[in-house]
């Protein structure tokens, strides 16, 4: 459990009961770190016909991040969230992504950041949403 006030990761990320969630390229420890999931959460391996409430992308390369964000944001529910996680500098994992890279690309593509958190000792996360005035 990384971060503030010993808050469980599932709570920091905002996964709620009955959410439809999709997680891409997650580290091997992810599901243990977010367990237990709230009641009736449905985990999807790929998008379907129903909008997704919670998408979590783990990325190391800017090029991959940009492609995955654009590809997956169209599946997001109007009140949903996309978390983008990148390796912390202190992790020594090679990356060309920073919080600013994610924020700037998201803003140019119709999403705003509203929260940052430590996912674990290696990964940080930035929460992106559709701006309220843009929601249908």
Short mmCIF file of C-alpha atoms in Angstrom, two decimals:
data_model
loop_
_atom_site.label_atom_id
_atom_site.label_comp_id
_atom_site.label_asym_id
_atom_site.label_seq_id
_atom_site.Cartn_x
_atom_site.Cartn_y
_atom_site.Cartn_z
CA UNK A 1 0.00 0.00 0.00
CA UNK A 2 1.81 3.08 -1.28
CA UNK A 3 1.10 6.65 -0.41
CA UNK A 4 -0.86 8.76 1.95
CA UNK A 5 -2.69 7.96 5.17
CA UNK A 6 -2.42 4.22 4.61
CA UNK A 7 -5.39 4.59 2.25
CA UNK A 8 -5.96 1.36 0.31
CA UNK A 9 -4.98 1.67 -3.36
CA UNK A 10 -8.44 0.65 -4.57
CA UNK A 11 -9.85 3.64 -2.66
CA UNK A 12 -7.15 6.08 -3.88
CA UNK A 13 -7.90 5.05 -7.46
CA UNK A 14 -11.64 5.47 -7.00
CA UNK A 15 -12.78 1.99 -8.04
CA UNK A 16 -16.40 1.72 -6.90
CA UNK A 17 -18.98 -1.08 -6.67
CA UNK A 18 -20.41 -2.08 -10.05
CA UNK A 19 -17.67 -0.30 -12.01
CA UNK A 20 -16.69 -1.75 -15.34
CA UNK A 21 -12.88 -1.60 -15.34
CA UNK A 22 -10.05 -2.30 -17.78
CA UNK A 23 -6.35 -2.35 -16.91
CA UNK A 24 -3.60 -2.49 -19.54
CA UNK A 25 0.05 -3.54 -19.17
CA UNK A 26 -0.23 -3.69 -15.39
CA UNK A 27 2.70 -4.87 -13.23
CA UNK A 28 2.48 -8.40 -11.86
CA UNK A 29 1.66 -7.11 -8.36
CA UNK A 30 -1.27 -4.88 -9.43
CA UNK A 31 -4.22 -7.16 -8.66
CA UNK A 32 -2.84 -8.00 -5.23
CA UNK A 33 -2.36 -4.28 -4.54
CA UNK A 34 -5.95 -3.33 -5.46
CA UNK A 35 -7.56 -6.31 -3.72
CA UNK A 36 -10.15 -6.73 -2.53
CA UNK A 37 -12.15 -5.09 -5.32
CA UNK A 38 -15.52 -3.61 -4.39
CA UNK A 39 -18.67 -5.66 -4.86
CA UNK A 40 -19.82 -6.40 -8.41
CA UNK A 41 -16.81 -4.84 -10.17
CA UNK A 42 -16.48 -6.27 -13.67
CA UNK A 43 -12.95 -6.56 -15.09
CA UNK A 44 -12.68 -6.43 -18.89
CA UNK A 45 -9.62 -7.52 -20.86
CA UNK A 46 -10.75 -5.45 -23.86
CA UNK A 47 -13.51 -2.94 -24.53
CA UNK A 48 -16.99 -4.09 -25.46
CA UNK A 49 -20.28 -2.34 -26.13
CA UNK A 50 -20.65 -0.85 -22.64
CA UNK A 51 -18.72 2.31 -21.67
CA UNK A 52 -15.89 1.69 -19.22
CA UNK A 53 -15.90 3.50 -15.85
CA UNK A 54 -12.24 2.98 -14.97
CA UNK A 55 -9.28 2.51 -17.33
CA UNK A 56 -5.74 2.16 -15.98
CA UNK A 57 -2.85 2.35 -18.45
CA UNK A 58 0.71 1.50 -17.43
CA UNK A 59 3.25 3.00 -19.83
CA UNK A 60 7.00 3.50 -20.13
CA UNK A 61 7.23 5.08 -23.60
CA UNK A 62 5.69 8.36 -24.74
CA UNK A 63 4.82 6.93 -28.15
CA UNK A 64 2.96 3.97 -26.59
CA UNK A 65 1.21 6.26 -24.10
CA UNK A 66 -0.08 8.59 -26.81
CA UNK A 67 -1.37 5.71 -28.95
CA UNK A 68 -3.04 3.91 -26.02
CA UNK A 69 -4.65 7.03 -24.59
CA UNK A 70 -6.20 8.01 -27.92
CA UNK A 71 -7.30 4.43 -28.62
CA UNK A 72 -8.89 3.85 -25.22
CA UNK A 73 -10.42 7.23 -24.31
CA UNK A 74 -13.29 6.61 -26.75
CA UNK A 75 -14.41 3.69 -24.56
CA UNK A 76 -14.61 5.82 -21.41
CA UNK A 77 -17.99 6.51 -19.80
CA UNK A 78 -18.85 10.22 -19.51
CA UNK A 79 -18.25 10.18 -15.75
CA UNK A 80 -15.40 7.70 -15.94
CA UNK A 81 -11.68 8.05 -15.36
CA UNK A 82 -8.44 7.06 -17.02
CA UNK A 83 -5.45 6.59 -14.77
CA UNK A 84 -2.10 6.75 -16.55
CA UNK A 85 0.82 5.31 -14.61
CA UNK A 86 4.50 5.81 -15.40
CA UNK A 87 7.68 4.76 -13.57
CA UNK A 88 8.83 7.12 -10.84
CA UNK A 89 12.28 8.62 -11.31
CA UNK A 90 13.37 6.93 -8.09
CA UNK A 91 12.48 3.51 -9.55
CA UNK A 92 15.40 3.66 -12.01
CA UNK A 93 13.10 2.12 -14.66
CA UNK A 94 13.97 3.56 -18.06
CA UNK A 95 11.22 5.85 -19.38
CA UNK A 96 10.68 8.97 -21.46
CA UNK A 97 7.42 9.83 -19.67
CA UNK A 98 6.81 12.35 -16.92
CA UNK A 99 3.70 13.73 -15.27
CA UNK A 100 3.98 16.83 -17.49
CA UNK A 101 4.15 14.75 -20.68
CA UNK A 102 0.93 12.97 -19.69
CA UNK A 103 -0.86 16.15 -18.59
CA UNK A 104 0.06 18.15 -21.70
CA UNK A 105 -1.00 15.40 -24.12
CA UNK A 106 -4.22 14.79 -22.21
CA UNK A 107 -5.15 18.49 -22.25
CA UNK A 108 -4.57 18.66 -26.01
CA UNK A 109 -6.89 15.68 -26.40
CA UNK A 110 -9.90 16.70 -24.35
CA UNK A 111 -9.04 15.32 -20.91
CA UNK A 112 -8.08 17.09 -17.68
CA UNK A 113 -6.03 15.82 -14.75
CA UNK A 114 -7.59 15.97 -11.32
CA UNK A 115 -5.43 13.81 -9.06
CA UNK A 116 -2.00 12.25 -8.75
CA UNK A 117 -1.04 9.33 -6.53
CA UNK A 118 1.63 6.77 -5.81
CA UNK A 119 0.39 3.42 -7.11
CA UNK A 120 3.31 1.56 -5.53
CA UNK A 121 7.06 1.98 -5.05
CA UNK A 122 7.68 1.93 -8.82
CA UNK A 123 4.63 3.57 -10.38
CA UNK A 124 2.99 7.01 -10.09
CA UNK A 125 -0.46 7.68 -11.50
CA UNK A 126 -2.30 10.66 -12.94
CA UNK A 127 -6.11 10.61 -13.02
CA UNK A 128 -7.68 12.00 -16.19
CA UNK A 129 -11.35 12.76 -16.80
CA UNK A 130 -13.57 14.40 -19.40
CA UNK A 131 -14.13 18.03 -18.30
CA UNK A 132 -17.59 18.47 -16.74
CA UNK A 133 -18.63 21.05 -19.36
CA UNK A 134 -17.77 18.56 -22.14
CA UNK A 135 -19.77 15.65 -20.77
CA UNK A 136 -22.88 14.58 -22.64
#
